[in-house]
CSV table of C-alpha atoms in Angstrom, one decimal:
chain,number,residue,atom,x,y,z
G,8,MET,CA,-0.6,-0.3,-0.3
G,9,GLU,CA,3.1,2.6,0.8
G,10,ARG,CA,4.7,1.6,-2.4
G,11,ARG,CA,1.8,2.3,-4.4
G,12,LYS,CA,1.1,5.5,-3.2
G,13,PHE,CA,4.2,6.4,-3.2
G,14,LEU,CA,4.5,5.7,-6.8
G,15,LYS,CA,1.5,8.1,-7.2
G,16,GLY,CA,2.8,10.8,-4.9
G,17,ALA,CA,6.2,11.0,-7.5
G,18,GLY,CA,3.9,11.4,-10.2
G,19,LEU,CA,5.4,8.5,-11.9
G,20,ALA,CA,2.9,7.3,-14.3
G,21,ALA,CA,2.0,11.1,-15.4
G,22,GLY,CA,-2.1,9.3,-15.4
G,23,ALA,CA,-1.0,6.2,-17.3
G,24,VAL,CA,0.6,4.3,-15.2
G,25,ALA,CA,1.1,-0.2,-16.6
G,26,GLY,CA,2.0,-2.4,-13.6
G,27,GLY,CA,3.7,0.0,-12.0
G,28,PHE,CA,6.0,1.4,-14.5
G,29,ALA,CA,6.1,4.6,-16.5
G,30,ALA,CA,4.6,4.7,-20.0
G,31,PRO,CA,7.4,6.1,-21.7
G,32,ALA,CA,7.8,10.1,-23.9
G,33,ILE,CA,6.2,9.7,-27.1
G,34,ALA,CA,8.2,12.7,-28.9
G,35,LYS,CA,6.1,14.2,-31.7
G,36,ALA,CA,7.0,15.6,-34.7
G,37,ASP,CA,7.0,18.9,-33.8
G,38,ASP,CA,9.1,18.7,-31.1
G,39,THR,CA,12.3,20.7,-30.8
G,40,PHE,CA,15.2,19.5,-29.2
G,41,ASN,CA,18.6,21.4,-27.4
G,42,TRP,CA,21.1,19.8,-26.8
G,43,ARG,CA,25.0,19.9,-26.5
G,44,MET,CA,27.7,19.7,-27.5
G,45,VAL,CA,31.0,18.8,-26.2
G,46,MET,CA,34.8,18.3,-28.3
G,47,PRO,CA,38.4,17.9,-27.7
G,48,TRP,CA,39.6,20.4,-29.7
G,49,PRO,CA,39.0,23.5,-30.3
G,50,LYS,CA,36.0,25.6,-32.2
G,51,GLY,CA,37.1,26.9,-35.3
G,52,SER,CA,40.4,24.9,-35.8
G,53,PRO,CA,40.8,23.4,-39.1
G,54,GLY,CA,39.5,20.5,-40.5
G,55,LEU,CA,38.6,19.7,-36.3
G,56,GLY,CA,36.2,21.9,-34.4
G,57,ALA,CA,35.4,23.8,-37.3
G,58,ASN,CA,34.1,20.4,-39.1
G,59,GLY,CA,32.4,20.1,-35.7
G,60,GLU,CA,30.7,23.7,-35.7
G,61,LYS,CA,30.1,22.4,-39.4
G,62,PHE,CA,27.6,19.7,-38.4
G,63,ALA,CA,25.7,21.4,-35.6
G,64,GLU,CA,24.8,23.9,-38.4
G,65,ARG,CA,23.8,21.2,-40.8
G,66,VAL,CA,21.5,18.9,-38.7
G,67,LYS,CA,19.9,22.5,-37.7
G,68,LYS,CA,19.0,23.5,-41.5
G,69,MET,CA,17.5,20.0,-42.1
G,70,SER,CA,15.5,19.6,-39.2
G,71,GLY,CA,14.4,23.3,-39.6
G,72,GLY,CA,15.4,24.3,-36.3
G,73,ARG,CA,13.1,21.2,-34.4
G,74,LEU,CA,16.8,20.0,-32.8
G,75,ASN,CA,19.5,22.5,-32.0
G,76,ILE,CA,23.2,21.9,-31.0
G,77,LYS,CA,25.1,24.5,-28.9
G,78,VAL,CA,28.7,22.6,-29.4
G,79,TYR,CA,31.5,23.5,-26.2
G,80,GLY,CA,35.0,23.4,-27.4
G,81,PRO,CA,37.6,22.1,-24.2
G,82,GLY,CA,37.1,23.2,-21.2
G,83,GLU,CA,34.2,25.0,-21.2
G,84,LEU,CA,32.3,22.3,-20.3
G,85,VAL,CA,34.6,19.7,-19.7
G,86,PRO,CA,38.2,18.4,-20.1
G,87,ALA,CA,39.8,17.9,-23.8
G,88,PHE,CA,39.3,14.1,-22.9
G,89,GLU,CA,36.2,13.5,-21.0
G,90,CYS,CA,34.1,13.6,-23.8
G,91,MET,CA,33.2,10.3,-23.4
G,92,ASP,CA,32.2,10.7,-19.9
G,93,ALA,CA,30.1,13.2,-20.0
G,94,VAL,CA,28.0,11.7,-22.8
G,95,GLU,CA,27.9,8.8,-20.7
G,96,GLN,CA,26.9,10.2,-17.7
G,97,GLY,CA,24.4,12.6,-19.5
G,98,VAL,CA,26.9,15.5,-18.8
G,99,ALA,CA,26.5,16.8,-22.5
G,100,GLU,CA,24.0,14.9,-25.2
G,101,MET,CA,26.5,14.0,-27.9
G,102,ALA,CA,30.3,13.9,-29.4
G,103,HIS,CA,32.5,15.2,-32.1
G,104,GLY,CA,35.7,13.5,-31.6
G,105,THR,CA,38.1,10.8,-32.5
G,106,PRO,CA,37.8,7.2,-31.1
G,107,TYR,CA,41.4,6.2,-29.8
G,108,TYR,CA,40.6,9.3,-27.1
G,109,TRP,CA,38.8,6.6,-25.1
G,110,ALA,CA,40.9,4.4,-25.5
G,111,GLY,CA,41.4,4.3,-22.0
G,112,LYS,CA,37.7,3.0,-21.3
G,113,ASP,CA,38.3,0.6,-23.5
G,114,ASP,CA,41.2,-0.3,-26.1
G,115,ALA,CA,39.3,-2.2,-28.9
G,116,VAL,CA,37.8,1.7,-29.8
G,117,ASN,CA,41.3,2.2,-31.1
G,118,PHE,CA,40.1,-0.3,-34.6
G,119,PHE,CA,37.0,2.8,-35.0
G,120,SER,CA,40.0,5.7,-36.0
G,121,THR,CA,43.3,3.9,-37.2
G,122,ILE,CA,45.6,1.7,-37.0
G,123,PRO,CA,48.9,1.6,-37.9
G,124,PHE,CA,49.4,0.4,-41.4
G,125,GLY,CA,46.0,0.3,-41.8
G,126,LEU,CA,43.2,1.6,-43.2
G,127,THR,CA,43.4,4.8,-45.5
G,128,GLY,CA,40.5,6.8,-45.0
G,129,TRP,CA,38.5,5.9,-47.9
G,130,GLU,CA,39.2,2.2,-47.0
G,131,LEU,CA,37.6,3.1,-43.1
G,132,SER,CA,34.6,4.5,-44.8
G,133,GLY,CA,34.1,1.6,-47.3
G,134,TRP,CA,34.4,-1.1,-43.9
G,135,MET,CA,32.7,0.7,-41.7
G,136,ARG,CA,29.5,1.1,-43.9
G,137,PHE,CA,29.9,-2.4,-45.9
G,138,GLY,CA,32.0,-4.4,-44.3
G,139,GLY,CA,30.4,-4.9,-41.1
G,140,GLY,CA,32.6,-1.8,-39.5
G,141,GLN,CA,29.8,0.0,-38.4
G,142,ALA,CA,27.6,-2.6,-35.7
G,143,LEU,CA,30.6,-3.5,-34.6
G,144,TRP,CA,31.2,0.3,-33.7
G,145,GLU,CA,27.9,-0.1,-31.8
G,146,GLU,CA,28.5,-3.0,-30.0
G,147,LEU,CA,31.4,-2.0,-28.8
G,148,TYR,CA,30.1,1.5,-27.6
G,149,SER,CA,27.2,0.5,-25.7
G,150,GLN,CA,28.9,-0.1,-23.4
G,151,PHE,CA,29.1,3.1,-22.8
G,152,ASN,CA,25.5,3.8,-23.4
G,153,VAL,CA,26.0,4.9,-26.7
G,154,VAL,CA,25.2,5.1,-29.9
G,155,PRO,CA,28.4,6.2,-32.6
G,156,PHE,CA,28.7,7.3,-36.5
G,157,LEU,CA,31.4,8.3,-39.1
G,158,ALA,CA,31.4,11.5,-39.8
G,159,GLY,CA,35.0,12.9,-40.7
G,160,ASN,CA,38.4,11.4,-41.8
G,161,THR,CA,41.3,13.8,-41.6
G,162,GLY,CA,43.2,11.8,-44.1
G,163,LEU,CA,47.2,11.0,-44.4
G,164,GLN,CA,48.9,12.3,-41.5
G,165,ALA,CA,52.4,13.0,-40.9
G,166,GLY,CA,54.9,11.1,-38.9
G,167,GLY,CA,55.3,14.4,-36.3
G,168,TRP,CA,58.2,16.8,-35.6
G,169,PHE,CA,61.6,15.7,-34.1
G,170,ASN,CA,64.1,17.8,-32.3
G,171,LYS,CA,65.8,15.1,-33.1
G,172,GLU,CA,67.0,12.9,-36.9
G,173,ILE,CA,65.8,9.1,-36.4
G,174,ASN,CA,68.0,6.9,-37.9
G,175,THR,CA,68.0,3.9,-35.8
G,176,VAL,CA,65.5,2.6,-33.6
G,177,ASP,CA,68.4,3.8,-30.9
G,178,ASP,CA,67.7,6.9,-31.8
G,179,ILE,CA,63.4,6.2,-30.5
G,180,LYS,CA,65.4,5.6,-26.7
G,181,GLY,CA,65.1,8.3,-24.4
G,182,ILE,CA,62.6,10.8,-26.3
G,183,LYS,CA,60.0,12.6,-25.1
G,184,MET,CA,57.3,12.9,-27.6
G,185,ARG,CA,53.8,13.4,-28.2
G,186,TYR,CA,52.5,10.5,-30.1
G,187,ALA,CA,48.8,9.3,-30.5
G,188,GLY,CA,46.4,5.6,-30.3
G,189,ILE,CA,49.2,2.1,-31.2
G,190,GLY,CA,51.6,4.2,-32.3
G,191,GLY,CA,52.6,6.2,-29.3
G,192,GLU,CA,52.2,2.7,-27.5
G,193,ALA,CA,54.4,1.0,-30.6
G,194,MET,CA,56.8,4.6,-29.9
G,195,ARG,CA,56.7,4.1,-25.6
G,196,ARG,CA,57.8,-0.5,-26.4
G,197,LEU,CA,60.6,1.4,-28.2
G,198,GLY,CA,61.9,3.2,-25.1
G,199,ALA,CA,59.7,6.3,-26.0
G,200,ILE,CA,58.9,8.6,-23.0
G,201,VAL,CA,55.3,9.1,-24.6
G,202,THR,CA,52.6,11.2,-23.2
G,203,MET,CA,49.3,12.3,-25.0
G,204,LEU,CA,48.4,16.2,-24.7
G,205,PRO,CA,46.0,17.9,-26.1
G,206,ALA,CA,45.7,19.8,-29.2
G,207,ALA,CA,46.0,23.2,-27.7
G,208,GLU,CA,49.1,22.2,-25.4
G,209,ILE,CA,51.2,21.3,-28.1
G,210,LEU,CA,53.5,24.0,-28.9
G,211,PRO,CA,54.0,25.2,-25.8
G,212,ALA,CA,55.3,21.7,-24.7
G,213,LEU,CA,57.3,22.2,-27.2
G,214,GLN,CA,58.7,25.1,-26.9
G,215,SER,CA,59.5,24.5,-23.2
G,216,GLY,CA,61.1,21.1,-23.5
G,217,ALA,CA,58.5,19.6,-21.1
G,218,ILE,CA,58.2,17.0,-24.8
G,219,ASP,CA,61.2,15.9,-28.0
G,220,ALA,CA,59.0,15.8,-30.5
G,221,ALA,CA,55.5,15.6,-31.5
G,222,GLU,CA,52.8,14.3,-33.7
G,223,TRP,CA,48.9,15.9,-34.0
G,224,VAL,CA,48.3,15.5,-37.7
G,225,GLY,CA,49.9,16.6,-40.7
G,226,PRO,CA,50.6,19.9,-42.4
G,227,TRP,CA,46.8,22.1,-42.4
G,228,ASN,CA,46.7,22.0,-38.8
G,229,ASP,CA,51.3,21.5,-37.4
G,230,TYR,CA,51.2,24.3,-39.9
G,231,ALA,CA,47.9,26.7,-37.9
G,232,PHE,CA,49.3,25.6,-35.0
G,233,GLY,CA,52.1,26.2,-35.1
G,234,LEU,CA,54.7,23.7,-34.9
G,235,THR,CA,56.9,24.6,-37.6
G,236,GLN,CA,59.6,27.1,-35.6
G,237,VAL,CA,59.6,24.7,-32.9
G,238,ALA,CA,61.1,21.6,-34.6
G,239,LYS,CA,62.8,20.6,-36.9
G,240,TYR,CA,63.0,17.2,-38.7
G,241,TYR,CA,59.6,17.2,-40.0
G,242,TYR,CA,58.5,13.0,-39.7
G,243,THR,CA,56.5,11.7,-43.0
G,244,PRO,CA,53.9,10.0,-43.9
G,245,ALA,CA,52.7,8.6,-40.1
G,246,PHE,CA,52.9,4.9,-40.2
G,247,ALA,CA,50.6,5.2,-37.4
G,248,GLU,CA,47.9,7.0,-38.8
G,249,PRO,CA,47.0,6.3,-42.7
G,250,GLY,CA,43.0,7.6,-42.2
G,251,THR,CA,41.8,9.0,-38.8
G,252,GLY,CA,38.6,9.1,-38.7
G,253,ILE,CA,36.0,11.3,-36.1
G,254,GLU,CA,32.9,11.3,-34.8
G,255,VAL,CA,30.1,12.4,-33.4
G,256,PHE,CA,28.6,9.7,-30.2
G,257,ILE,CA,25.2,10.5,-28.8
G,258,ASN,CA,24.0,9.5,-25.3
G,259,LYS,CA,21.9,6.6,-27.0
G,260,ASP,CA,19.0,7.2,-24.0
G,261,LYS,CA,18.8,11.1,-25.9
G,262,PHE,CA,18.8,9.5,-29.7
G,263,ASN,CA,16.5,7.5,-28.8
G,264,SER,CA,14.5,9.7,-27.7
G,265,LEU,CA,14.4,11.3,-31.0
G,266,PRO,CA,11.8,11.2,-34.1
G,267,GLU,CA,12.9,9.0,-37.0
G,268,ASP,CA,13.3,11.9,-39.1
G,269,LEU,CA,15.9,13.5,-36.8
G,270,GLN,CA,17.4,10.3,-36.2
G,271,GLU,CA,18.1,10.4,-40.5
G,272,ILE,CA,19.4,13.9,-40.4
G,273,VAL,CA,22.2,12.9,-37.7
G,274,ARG,CA,22.8,9.6,-39.8
G,275,VAL,CA,22.9,12.2,-43.0
G,276,ALA,CA,24.7,15.4,-41.3
G,277,ALA,CA,27.1,12.6,-39.9
G,278,GLN,CA,27.6,10.8,-43.7
G,279,ALA,CA,27.8,14.1,-45.6
G,280,ASN,CA,30.0,15.9,-42.7
G,281,THR,CA,32.6,12.1,-43.9
G,282,GLU,CA,33.0,13.5,-47.9
G,283,GLN,CA,33.2,17.1,-46.6
G,284,THR,CA,35.9,17.1,-43.9
G,285,LEU,CA,38.4,14.3,-45.5
G,286,ALA,CA,38.4,17.2,-48.5
G,287,ASP,CA,39.3,19.3,-46.7
G,288,PHE,CA,41.8,18.0,-44.8
G,289,THR,CA,43.1,17.3,-48.6
G,290,TYR,CA,43.0,20.0,-50.1
G,291,ASN,CA,44.2,22.0,-47.1
G,292,ASN,CA,47.1,19.5,-46.6
G,293,ILE,CA,48.1,20.1,-49.9
G,294,GLU,CA,48.0,23.8,-50.0
G,295,SER,CA,49.6,24.1,-46.6
G,296,TYR,CA,52.7,21.9,-47.3
G,297,GLN,CA,54.0,24.1,-49.7
G,298,ALA,CA,53.6,26.8,-46.9
G,299,VAL,CA,56.2,24.2,-45.0
G,300,LEU,CA,58.1,24.0,-47.2
G,301,LYS,CA,58.9,27.1,-46.7
G,302,LYS,CA,60.3,27.0,-43.6
G,303,ASN,CA,63.9,26.1,-42.3
G,304,ILE,CA,62.9,22.9,-41.6
G,305,GLU,CA,63.7,19.1,-42.9
G,306,ILE,CA,61.5,16.5,-44.7
G,307,ARG,CA,62.3,12.9,-43.3
G,308,HIS,CA,61.4,9.7,-43.5
G,309,PHE,CA,61.8,7.4,-41.3
G,310,PRO,CA,64.2,5.1,-42.2
G,311,ASP,CA,63.7,0.8,-43.3
G,312,GLU,CA,64.7,-0.3,-40.1
G,313,VAL,CA,62.0,1.5,-37.7
G,314,ILE,CA,59.8,1.0,-40.0
G,315,LYS,CA,60.0,-2.7,-39.6
G,316,ALA,CA,60.8,-2.5,-34.9
G,317,LEU,CA,57.5,-0.2,-34.9
G,318,ALA,CA,55.3,-1.9,-37.3
G,319,LYS,CA,56.4,-5.5,-34.8
G,320,GLN,CA,55.6,-3.5,-31.7
G,321,SER,CA,51.8,-2.1,-33.6
G,322,MET,CA,51.4,-5.8,-34.8
G,323,ASP,CA,51.5,-6.5,-31.2
G,324,ALA,CA,49.0,-4.5,-29.1
G,325,VAL,CA,46.9,-4.7,-31.5
G,326,LYS,CA,47.0,-9.0,-31.0
G,327,GLU,CA,47.1,-7.8,-26.8
G,328,ILE,CA,43.5,-5.9,-27.2
G,329,ALA,CA,42.1,-8.9,-29.8
G,330,ALA,CA,42.7,-11.3,-27.1
G,331,LYS,CA,41.1,-9.1,-24.3
G,332,LYS,CA,38.2,-10.5,-24.9
G,333,GLU,CA,35.6,-12.2,-27.8
G,334,LEU,CA,33.9,-8.6,-29.1
G,335,ASN,CA,37.4,-7.4,-29.4
G,336,GLN,CA,38.6,-10.7,-31.1
G,337,ARG,CA,35.4,-9.9,-33.7
G,338,ILE,CA,36.6,-6.4,-34.1
G,339,TYR,CA,40.3,-7.0,-35.2
G,340,ASP,CA,39.4,-10.2,-37.3
G,341,SER,CA,37.0,-8.1,-39.7
G,342,TYR,CA,39.6,-5.0,-39.8
G,343,MET,CA,42.0,-7.4,-40.3
G,344,ALA,CA,40.7,-9.8,-42.9
G,345,PHE,CA,40.0,-6.4,-45.4
G,346,THR,CA,43.4,-4.8,-43.9
G,347,LYS,CA,44.6,-8.1,-46.1
G,348,ILE,CA,42.9,-7.4,-49.2
G,349,ALA,CA,42.9,-3.7,-49.2
G,350,ALA,CA,46.7,-3.9,-49.4
G,351,PRO,CA,47.5,-5.2,-52.6
G,352,TYR,CA,45.4,-3.6,-53.9
G,353,GLY,CA,46.0,0.0,-52.9
G,354,LYS,CA,49.6,-1.3,-54.4
G,355,ALA,CA,48.6,-2.5,-57.6
G,356,PHE,CA,46.6,1.1,-58.5
G,357,GLU,CA,46.2,3.7,-55.4
G,358,ALA,CA,50.2,3.4,-55.1
G,359,THR,CA,51.6,2.8,-58.4
G,360,CYS,CA,49.1,5.5,-59.4
G,361,LEU,CA,50.7,8.3,-57.4
G,362,MET,CA,54.5,6.9,-58.2
G,363,GLN,CA,53.4,7.6,-61.9
G,364,ARG,CA,52.1,10.9,-61.5
G,365,ALA,CA,55.1,12.2,-59.0
G,366,LYS,CA,57.6,10.9,-61.8
G,367,VAL,CA,55.5,12.9,-64.6
G,368,TRP,CA,55.1,16.0,-62.9
G,369,GLU,CA,58.8,15.7,-61.8
G,370,GLU,CA,60.2,15.5,-65.2
G,371,SER,CA,57.9,18.3,-66.3
């Protein structure tokens, strides 16, 4: 009797109680939703923060103002690397980021950002949309009570900025560096002292000597964030990030509360943002590389000996992630199966095409 009184007093039924539980709220077609979206990168930052804001603008326009998203940069609502926690706990309804930033919660998230020597930007999109990657991603993220969507890609990144040449594996030992994802783990296993810093802290850390080297993204972002000012050697390309996925993820309860048309608008807006972001990075990296070359910078490539060592450590780390649980193994098997057949295709078609093109333009 007392429990019945409590339930009625709490208003859980809202006039319609069945079996002691409240009837779920039904969203109306003309309901307006005001959401908060957190990001780990500064608002307006090239390719990243700017395209997160464009996603929010696109959703608002497509929904006719029924779904409004207010965007927060790092520290405005939560710290940079606490975006997943914020969405999981309902502090924000959604986030724009990249999965490996939440590797402390489950390191299998790396597969949906990037894996060293793994899928390129368009290959990642292919696997996600047609190779089963999206379903596996949703299954992984369900433990955080969020729904993920691919919403961008940086394309091939740079290997990083160093104040010391890397000629042998021994040269890596003792270097203090900012390095993300599995690539950072591979560097750590070869003796580097690896730290993870948000975007705004990379330049000050290099200037102060707190770190000796750093990878960020590529020419566009690296130039914009001033990294050409503080390092002599620019290593390209990134062994660790052949095509890094950018995401939006939404609190599952909040996403399920949307009418079906708004859910579809979010999906389509995320897909549009994927193409826009990759195109944005492609164009501006090409343009910005010319500015980098005008600086007193020496372009370097990691030697074969170093690449082989990094590949071994990277693959060992990835296999260890796969062995942790059954879902991880399924993600690993799916990702690696597609990567294995993408490699010979890429060599025969894209790599050969790019080498032929480079030769033509070098001789012209």
